[in-house]
mmCIF file of C-alpha atoms in Angstrom:
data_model
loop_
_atom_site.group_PDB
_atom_site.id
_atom_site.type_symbol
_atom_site.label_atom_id
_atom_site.label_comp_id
_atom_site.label_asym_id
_atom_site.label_seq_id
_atom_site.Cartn_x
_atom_site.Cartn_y
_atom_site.Cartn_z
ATOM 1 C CA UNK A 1331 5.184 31.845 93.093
ATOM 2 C CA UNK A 1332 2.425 29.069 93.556
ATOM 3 C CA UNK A 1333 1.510 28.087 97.339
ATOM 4 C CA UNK A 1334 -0.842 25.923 99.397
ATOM 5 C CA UNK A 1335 -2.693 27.192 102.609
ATOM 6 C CA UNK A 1336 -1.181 25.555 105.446
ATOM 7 C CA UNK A 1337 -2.140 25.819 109.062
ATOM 8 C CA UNK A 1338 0.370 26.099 112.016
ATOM 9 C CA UNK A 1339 -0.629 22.354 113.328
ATOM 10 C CA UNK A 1340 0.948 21.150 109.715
ATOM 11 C CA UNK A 1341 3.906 23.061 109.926
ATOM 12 C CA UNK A 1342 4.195 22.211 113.981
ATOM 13 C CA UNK A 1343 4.491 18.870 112.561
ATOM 14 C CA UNK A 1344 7.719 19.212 110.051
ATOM 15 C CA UNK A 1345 11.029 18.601 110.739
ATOM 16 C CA UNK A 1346 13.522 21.140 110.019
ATOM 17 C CA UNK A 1347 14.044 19.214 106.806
ATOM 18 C CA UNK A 1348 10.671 19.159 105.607
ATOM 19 C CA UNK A 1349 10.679 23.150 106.441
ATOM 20 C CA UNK A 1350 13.487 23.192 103.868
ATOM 21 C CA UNK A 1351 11.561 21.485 101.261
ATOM 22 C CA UNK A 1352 8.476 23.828 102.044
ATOM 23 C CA UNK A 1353 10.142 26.935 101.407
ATOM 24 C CA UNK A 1354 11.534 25.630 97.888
ATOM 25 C CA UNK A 1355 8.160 24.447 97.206
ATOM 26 C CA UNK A 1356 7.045 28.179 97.985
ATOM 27 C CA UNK A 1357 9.975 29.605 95.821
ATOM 28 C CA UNK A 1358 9.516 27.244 93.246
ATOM 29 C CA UNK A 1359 6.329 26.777 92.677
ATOM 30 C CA UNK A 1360 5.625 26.673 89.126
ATOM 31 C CA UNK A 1361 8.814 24.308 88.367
ATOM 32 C CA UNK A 1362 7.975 21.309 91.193
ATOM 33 C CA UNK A 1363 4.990 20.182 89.041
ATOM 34 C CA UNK A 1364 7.311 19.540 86.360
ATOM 35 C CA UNK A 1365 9.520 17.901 88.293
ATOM 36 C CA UNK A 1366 10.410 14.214 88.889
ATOM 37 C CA UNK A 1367 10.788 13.496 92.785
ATOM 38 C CA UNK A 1368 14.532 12.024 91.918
ATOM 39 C CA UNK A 1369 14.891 15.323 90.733
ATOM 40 C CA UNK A 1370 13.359 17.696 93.274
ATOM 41 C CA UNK A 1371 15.164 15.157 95.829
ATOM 42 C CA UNK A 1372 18.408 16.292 93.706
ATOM 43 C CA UNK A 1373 17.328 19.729 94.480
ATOM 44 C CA UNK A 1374 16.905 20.161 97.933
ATOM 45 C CA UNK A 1375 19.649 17.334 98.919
ATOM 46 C CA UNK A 1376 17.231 15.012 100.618
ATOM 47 C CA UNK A 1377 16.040 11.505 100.032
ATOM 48 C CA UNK A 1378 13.105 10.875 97.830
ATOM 49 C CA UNK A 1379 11.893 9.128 101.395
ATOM 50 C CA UNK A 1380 11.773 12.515 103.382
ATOM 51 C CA UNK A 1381 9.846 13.931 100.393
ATOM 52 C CA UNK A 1382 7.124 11.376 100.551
ATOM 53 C CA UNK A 1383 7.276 12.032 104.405
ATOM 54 C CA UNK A 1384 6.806 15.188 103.714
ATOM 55 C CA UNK A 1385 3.980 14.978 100.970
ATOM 56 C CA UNK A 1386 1.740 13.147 103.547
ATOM 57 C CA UNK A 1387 2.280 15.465 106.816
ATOM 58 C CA UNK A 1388 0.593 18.261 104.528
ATOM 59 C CA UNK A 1389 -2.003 15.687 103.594
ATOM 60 C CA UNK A 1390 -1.344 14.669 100.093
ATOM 61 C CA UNK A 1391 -1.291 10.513 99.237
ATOM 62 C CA UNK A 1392 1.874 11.329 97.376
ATOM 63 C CA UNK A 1393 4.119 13.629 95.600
ATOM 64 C CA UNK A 1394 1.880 12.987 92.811
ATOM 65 C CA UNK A 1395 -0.916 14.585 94.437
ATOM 66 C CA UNK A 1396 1.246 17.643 95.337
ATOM 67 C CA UNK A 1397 2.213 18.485 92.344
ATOM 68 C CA UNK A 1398 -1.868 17.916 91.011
ATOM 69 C CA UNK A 1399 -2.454 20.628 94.023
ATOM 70 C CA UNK A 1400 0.097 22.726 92.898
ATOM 71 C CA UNK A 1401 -0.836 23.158 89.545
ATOM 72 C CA UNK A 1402 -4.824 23.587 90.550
ATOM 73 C CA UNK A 1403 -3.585 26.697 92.377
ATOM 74 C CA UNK A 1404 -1.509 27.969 89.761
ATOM 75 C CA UNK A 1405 -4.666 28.099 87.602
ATOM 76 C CA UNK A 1406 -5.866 30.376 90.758
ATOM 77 C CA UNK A 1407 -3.207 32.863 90.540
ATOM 78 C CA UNK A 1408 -2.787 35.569 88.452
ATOM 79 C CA UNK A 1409 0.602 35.236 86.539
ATOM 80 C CA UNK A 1410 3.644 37.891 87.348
ATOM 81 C CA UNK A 1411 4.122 39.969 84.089
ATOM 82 C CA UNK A 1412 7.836 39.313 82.785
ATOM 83 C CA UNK A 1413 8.685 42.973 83.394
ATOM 84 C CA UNK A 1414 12.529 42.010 84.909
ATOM 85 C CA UNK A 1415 14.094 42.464 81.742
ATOM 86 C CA UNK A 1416 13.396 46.150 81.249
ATOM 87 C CA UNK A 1417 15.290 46.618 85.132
ATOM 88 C CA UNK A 1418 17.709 46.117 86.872
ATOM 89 C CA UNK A 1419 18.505 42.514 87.557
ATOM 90 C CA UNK A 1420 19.564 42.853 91.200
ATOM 91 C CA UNK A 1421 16.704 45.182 91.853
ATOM 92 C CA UNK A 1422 14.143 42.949 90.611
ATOM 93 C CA UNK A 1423 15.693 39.651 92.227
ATOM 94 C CA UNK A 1424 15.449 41.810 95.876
ATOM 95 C CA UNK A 1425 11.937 42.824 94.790
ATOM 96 C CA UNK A 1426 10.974 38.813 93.919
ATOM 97 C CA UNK A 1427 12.353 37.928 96.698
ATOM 98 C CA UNK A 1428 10.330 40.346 99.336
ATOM 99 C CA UNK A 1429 6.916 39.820 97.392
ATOM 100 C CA UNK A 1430 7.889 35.635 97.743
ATOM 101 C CA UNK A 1431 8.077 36.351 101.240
ATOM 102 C CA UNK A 1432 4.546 38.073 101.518
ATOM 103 C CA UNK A 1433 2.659 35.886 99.436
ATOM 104 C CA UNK A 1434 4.050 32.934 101.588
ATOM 105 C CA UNK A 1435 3.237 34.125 104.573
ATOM 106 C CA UNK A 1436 -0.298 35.402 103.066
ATOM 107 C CA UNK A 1437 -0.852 31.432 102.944
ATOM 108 C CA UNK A 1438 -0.066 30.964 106.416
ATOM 109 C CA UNK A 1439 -2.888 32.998 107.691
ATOM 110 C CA UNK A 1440 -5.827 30.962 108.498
ATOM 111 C CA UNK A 1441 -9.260 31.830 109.849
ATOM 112 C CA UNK A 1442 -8.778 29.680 112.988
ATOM 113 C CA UNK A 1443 -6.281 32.000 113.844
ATOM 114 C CA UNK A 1444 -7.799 35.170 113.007
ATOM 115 C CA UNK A 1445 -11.067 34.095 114.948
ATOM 116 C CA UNK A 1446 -9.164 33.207 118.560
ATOM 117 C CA UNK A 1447 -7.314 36.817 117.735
ATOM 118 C CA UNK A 1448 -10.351 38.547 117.498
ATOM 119 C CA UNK A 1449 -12.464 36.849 120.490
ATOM 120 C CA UNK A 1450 -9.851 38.146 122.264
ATOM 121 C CA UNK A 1451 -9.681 41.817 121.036
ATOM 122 C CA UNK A 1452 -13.629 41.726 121.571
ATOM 123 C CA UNK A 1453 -12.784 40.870 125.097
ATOM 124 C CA UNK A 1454 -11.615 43.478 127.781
ATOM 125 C CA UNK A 1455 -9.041 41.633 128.637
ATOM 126 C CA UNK A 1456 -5.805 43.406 129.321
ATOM 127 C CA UNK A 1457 -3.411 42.566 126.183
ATOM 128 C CA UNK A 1458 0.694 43.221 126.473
ATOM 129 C CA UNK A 1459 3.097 43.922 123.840
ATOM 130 C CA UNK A 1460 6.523 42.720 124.732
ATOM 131 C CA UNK A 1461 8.764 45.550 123.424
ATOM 132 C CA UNK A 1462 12.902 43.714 124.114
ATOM 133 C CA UNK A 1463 14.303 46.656 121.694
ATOM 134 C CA UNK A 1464 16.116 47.260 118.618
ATOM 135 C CA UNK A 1465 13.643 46.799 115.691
ATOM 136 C CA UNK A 1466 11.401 44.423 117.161
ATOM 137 C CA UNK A 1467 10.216 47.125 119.492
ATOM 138 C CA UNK A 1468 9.129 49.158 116.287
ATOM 139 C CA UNK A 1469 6.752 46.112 115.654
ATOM 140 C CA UNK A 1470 5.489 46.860 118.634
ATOM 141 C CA UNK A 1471 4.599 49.877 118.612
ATOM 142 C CA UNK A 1472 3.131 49.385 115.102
ATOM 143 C CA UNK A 1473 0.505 46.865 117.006
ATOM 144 C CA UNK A 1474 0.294 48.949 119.431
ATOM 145 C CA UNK A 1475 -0.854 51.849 117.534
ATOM 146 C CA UNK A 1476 -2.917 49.915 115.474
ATOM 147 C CA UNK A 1477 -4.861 48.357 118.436
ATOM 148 C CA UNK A 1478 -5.259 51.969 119.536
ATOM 149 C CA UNK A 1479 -6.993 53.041 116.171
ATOM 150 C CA UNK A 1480 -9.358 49.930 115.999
ATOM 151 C CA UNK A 1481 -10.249 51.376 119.950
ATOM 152 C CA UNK A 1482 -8.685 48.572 121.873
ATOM 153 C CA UNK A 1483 -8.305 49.530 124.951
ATOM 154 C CA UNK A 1484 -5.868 47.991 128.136
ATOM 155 C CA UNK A 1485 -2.862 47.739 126.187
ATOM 156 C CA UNK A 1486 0.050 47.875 127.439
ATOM 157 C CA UNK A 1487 3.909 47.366 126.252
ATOM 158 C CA UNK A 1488 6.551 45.820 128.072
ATOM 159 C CA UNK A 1489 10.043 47.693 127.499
ATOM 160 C CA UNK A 1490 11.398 45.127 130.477
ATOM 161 C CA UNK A 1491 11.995 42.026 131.021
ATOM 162 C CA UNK A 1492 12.307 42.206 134.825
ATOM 163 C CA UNK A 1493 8.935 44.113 134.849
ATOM 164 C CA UNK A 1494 7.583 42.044 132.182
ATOM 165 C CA UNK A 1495 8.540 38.713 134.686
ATOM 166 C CA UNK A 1496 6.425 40.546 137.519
ATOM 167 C CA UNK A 1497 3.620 41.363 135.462
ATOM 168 C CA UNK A 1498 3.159 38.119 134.240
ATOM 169 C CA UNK A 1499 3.374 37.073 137.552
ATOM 170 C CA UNK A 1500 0.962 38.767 139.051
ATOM 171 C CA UNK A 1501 -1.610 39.464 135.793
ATOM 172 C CA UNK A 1502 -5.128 37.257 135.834
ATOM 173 C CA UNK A 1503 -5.243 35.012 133.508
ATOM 174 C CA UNK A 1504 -7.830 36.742 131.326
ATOM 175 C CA UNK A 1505 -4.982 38.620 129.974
ATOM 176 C CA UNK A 1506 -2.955 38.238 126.031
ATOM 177 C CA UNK A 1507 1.281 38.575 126.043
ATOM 178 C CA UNK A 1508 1.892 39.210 122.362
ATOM 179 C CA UNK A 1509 5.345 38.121 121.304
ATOM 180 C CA UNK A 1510 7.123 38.839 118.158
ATOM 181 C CA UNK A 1511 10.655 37.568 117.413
ATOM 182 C CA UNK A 1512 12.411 36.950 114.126
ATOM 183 C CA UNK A 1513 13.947 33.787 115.120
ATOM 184 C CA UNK A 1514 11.631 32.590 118.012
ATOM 185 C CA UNK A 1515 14.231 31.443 120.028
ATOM 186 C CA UNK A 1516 15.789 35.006 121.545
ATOM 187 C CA UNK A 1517 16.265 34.554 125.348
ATOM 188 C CA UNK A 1518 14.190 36.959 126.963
ATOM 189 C CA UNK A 1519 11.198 36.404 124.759
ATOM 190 C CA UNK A 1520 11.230 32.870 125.518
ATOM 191 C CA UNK A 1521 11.511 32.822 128.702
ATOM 192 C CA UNK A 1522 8.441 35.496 129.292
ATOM 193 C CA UNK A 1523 6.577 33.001 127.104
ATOM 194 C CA UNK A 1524 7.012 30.259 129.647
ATOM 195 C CA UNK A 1525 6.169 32.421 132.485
ATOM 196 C CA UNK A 1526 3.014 33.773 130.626
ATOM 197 C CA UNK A 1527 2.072 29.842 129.888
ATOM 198 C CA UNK A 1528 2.887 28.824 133.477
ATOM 199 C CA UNK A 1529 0.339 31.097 134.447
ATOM 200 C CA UNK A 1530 -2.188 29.989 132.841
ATOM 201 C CA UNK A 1531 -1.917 33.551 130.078
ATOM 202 C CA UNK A 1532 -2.559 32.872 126.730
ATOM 203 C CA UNK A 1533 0.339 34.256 124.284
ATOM 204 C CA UNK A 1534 0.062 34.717 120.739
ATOM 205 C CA UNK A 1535 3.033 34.814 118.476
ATOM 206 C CA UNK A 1536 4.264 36.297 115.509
ATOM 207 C CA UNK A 1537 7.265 33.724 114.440
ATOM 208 C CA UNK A 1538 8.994 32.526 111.763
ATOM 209 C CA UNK A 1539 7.842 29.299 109.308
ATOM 210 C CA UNK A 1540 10.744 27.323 111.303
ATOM 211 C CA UNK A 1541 10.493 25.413 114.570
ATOM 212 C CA UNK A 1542 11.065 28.257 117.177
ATOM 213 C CA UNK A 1543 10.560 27.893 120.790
ATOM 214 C CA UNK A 1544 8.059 30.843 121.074
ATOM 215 C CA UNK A 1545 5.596 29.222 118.533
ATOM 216 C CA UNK A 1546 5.534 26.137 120.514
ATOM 217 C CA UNK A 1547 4.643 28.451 123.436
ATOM 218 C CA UNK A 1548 2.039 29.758 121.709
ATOM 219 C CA UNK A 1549 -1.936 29.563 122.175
ATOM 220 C CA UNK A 1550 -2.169 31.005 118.530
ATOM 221 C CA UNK A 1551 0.697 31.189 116.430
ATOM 222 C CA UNK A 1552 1.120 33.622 113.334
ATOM 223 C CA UNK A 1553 3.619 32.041 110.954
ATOM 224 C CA UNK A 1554 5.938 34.232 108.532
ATOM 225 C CA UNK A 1555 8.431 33.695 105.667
ATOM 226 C CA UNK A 1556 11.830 35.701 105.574
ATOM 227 C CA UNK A 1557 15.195 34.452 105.414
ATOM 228 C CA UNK A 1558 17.882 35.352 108.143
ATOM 229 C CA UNK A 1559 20.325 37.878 107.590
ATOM 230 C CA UNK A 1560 23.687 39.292 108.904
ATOM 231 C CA UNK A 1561 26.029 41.572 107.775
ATOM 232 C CA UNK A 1562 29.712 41.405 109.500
ATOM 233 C CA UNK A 1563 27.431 39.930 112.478
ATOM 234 C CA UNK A 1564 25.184 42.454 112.740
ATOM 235 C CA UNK A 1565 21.331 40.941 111.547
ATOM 236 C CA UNK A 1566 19.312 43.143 109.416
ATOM 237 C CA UNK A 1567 16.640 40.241 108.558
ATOM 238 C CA UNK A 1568 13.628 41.713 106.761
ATOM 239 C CA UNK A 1569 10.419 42.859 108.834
ATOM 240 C CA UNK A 1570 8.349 43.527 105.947
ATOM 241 C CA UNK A 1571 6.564 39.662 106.229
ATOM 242 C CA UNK A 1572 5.865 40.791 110.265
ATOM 243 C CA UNK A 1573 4.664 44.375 109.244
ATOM 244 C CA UNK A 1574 2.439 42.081 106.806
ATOM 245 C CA UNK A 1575 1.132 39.998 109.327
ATOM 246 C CA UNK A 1576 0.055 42.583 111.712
ATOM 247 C CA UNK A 1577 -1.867 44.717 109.050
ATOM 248 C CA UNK A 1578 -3.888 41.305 107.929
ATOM 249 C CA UNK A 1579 -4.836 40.855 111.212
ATOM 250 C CA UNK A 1580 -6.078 44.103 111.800
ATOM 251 C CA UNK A 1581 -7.434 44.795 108.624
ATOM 252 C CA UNK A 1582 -9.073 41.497 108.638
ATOM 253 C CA UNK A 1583 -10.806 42.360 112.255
ATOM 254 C CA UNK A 1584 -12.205 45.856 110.936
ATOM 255 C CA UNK A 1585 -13.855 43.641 108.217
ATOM 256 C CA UNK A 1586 -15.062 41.381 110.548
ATOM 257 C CA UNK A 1587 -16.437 44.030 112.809
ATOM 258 C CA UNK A 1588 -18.030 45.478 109.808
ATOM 259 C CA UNK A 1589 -20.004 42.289 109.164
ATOM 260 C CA UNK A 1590 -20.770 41.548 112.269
ATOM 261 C CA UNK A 1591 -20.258 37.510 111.287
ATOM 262 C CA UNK A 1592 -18.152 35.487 113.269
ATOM 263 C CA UNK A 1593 -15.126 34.192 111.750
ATOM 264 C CA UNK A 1594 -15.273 30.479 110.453
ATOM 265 C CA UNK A 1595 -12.967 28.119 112.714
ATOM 266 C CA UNK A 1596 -11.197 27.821 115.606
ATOM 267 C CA UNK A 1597 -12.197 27.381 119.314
ATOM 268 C CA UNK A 1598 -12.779 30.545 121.995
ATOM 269 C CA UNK A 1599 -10.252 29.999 125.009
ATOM 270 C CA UNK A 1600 -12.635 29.225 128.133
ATOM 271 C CA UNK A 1601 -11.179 31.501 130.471
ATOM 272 C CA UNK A 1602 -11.798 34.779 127.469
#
């Protein structure tokens, strides 16, 4: 899998087509620089127009040019080793898949985001963790923990959304509501993300790569690649990408607070 560092202004900016044509570019990254855009176009069943759209929101002059970026960073990247055919076939397709996902959304990371994160964990500023169940509240308390062990302190979780409403209410605005959702658009989170922005409280998200209402609430958005899934309507999408983005961001601020350098990027919050 070859992929290009994006940050979340870019992908802001695409339309839920051009999302579609990013995540085949990130599954498919070693065959687009072979191909011709009639036939990419062919692939992802849009026009050869919405292509070229989409070549110049990330930047490029052309698809040309993407496919000269694409192969510079395969040259970058160590190859996989062809080790599928000595397993199973359905094993190793789930195991692609997952490690497609993480090395995505290992692109989406980007030093302006990891420096607002950590101005505010340097802050004393009280941080929430909306908990709204199921297995999102696991992700929670995985932050949680982990904010714990760096020796965060003033964190608190949310396991309401009535009290979560009234806290956000009433909290100062030196304050950080961290929101994680798997689709960005589930009710509850959404709506504590407008109350949190109405109030003048910074929120920072954990979303997926797709327009979501949460990431457009967001005063720094973390960005993640998974695929939705349901099984006889129950969802069981993968959290592995989320789990992913949470270590980085903690591992990454232990490293900072090792070096004692400031993070490259990105602009401190006034009120932090």
């Amino acid at each position: 899998m070859v992929t290009l560092h994006l940050d979340d202004a870019v992908i802001k900016s695409l339309s839920n087509n051009e999302l579609n044509i990013l995540k085949f570019v990130y599954e498919h990254g070693e065959d687009v620089p072979d191909m011709s855009i009639q036939a990419l176009a062919s692939q992802v069943c849009y026009s050869s127009a919405t292509i070229l759209r989409f070549c110049k929101k990330l930047g490029y002059s052309g698809f040309a040019e993407l496919k000269y970026a694409l192969r510079a960073a395969a040259k970058k990247e160590p190859s996989r080793p062809d080790t599928h055919k000595a397993q199973d076939f359905t094993t190793w397709m789930m195991m692609d898949s997952l490690c497609s996902d993480i090395e995505g959304t290992s692109k989406l990371i980007s030093e302006d985001q990891l420096g607002r994160t950590f101005r505010y964990f340097d802050s004393s500023c009280p941080i929430y963790l909306w908990a709204p169940g199921g297995i999102t509240s696991i992700l929670s308390d995985y932050f949680e923990k982990l904010l714990f062990s760096i020796g965060r302190q003033n964190v608190y979780k949310i396991e309401s959304a009535k009290m979560g409403e009234h806290i956000l209410r009433n909290a100062h605005t030196e304050s950080l509501l961290i929101l994680i959702s798997t689709t960005g658009n589930f009710g509850p989170t959404v709506r504590l993300g407008k109350i949190a922005r109405m109030n003048d409280i910074p929120v920072l998200s954990i979303t997926p790569y797709t327009s979501n209402e949460v990431a457009g609430l967001a005063t720094v958005s973390f960005r993640f690649f998974t695929d939705q899934r349901e099984n006889r309507g129950a969802e069981f999408t993968s959290r592995l990408p989320v789990f992913y983005v949470i270590n980085s961001i903690i591992r990454c601020y232990l490293g900072y607070k090792r070096s004692g350098e400031q993070p490259q990027g990105g602009n401190h919050d006034s009120h932090i």
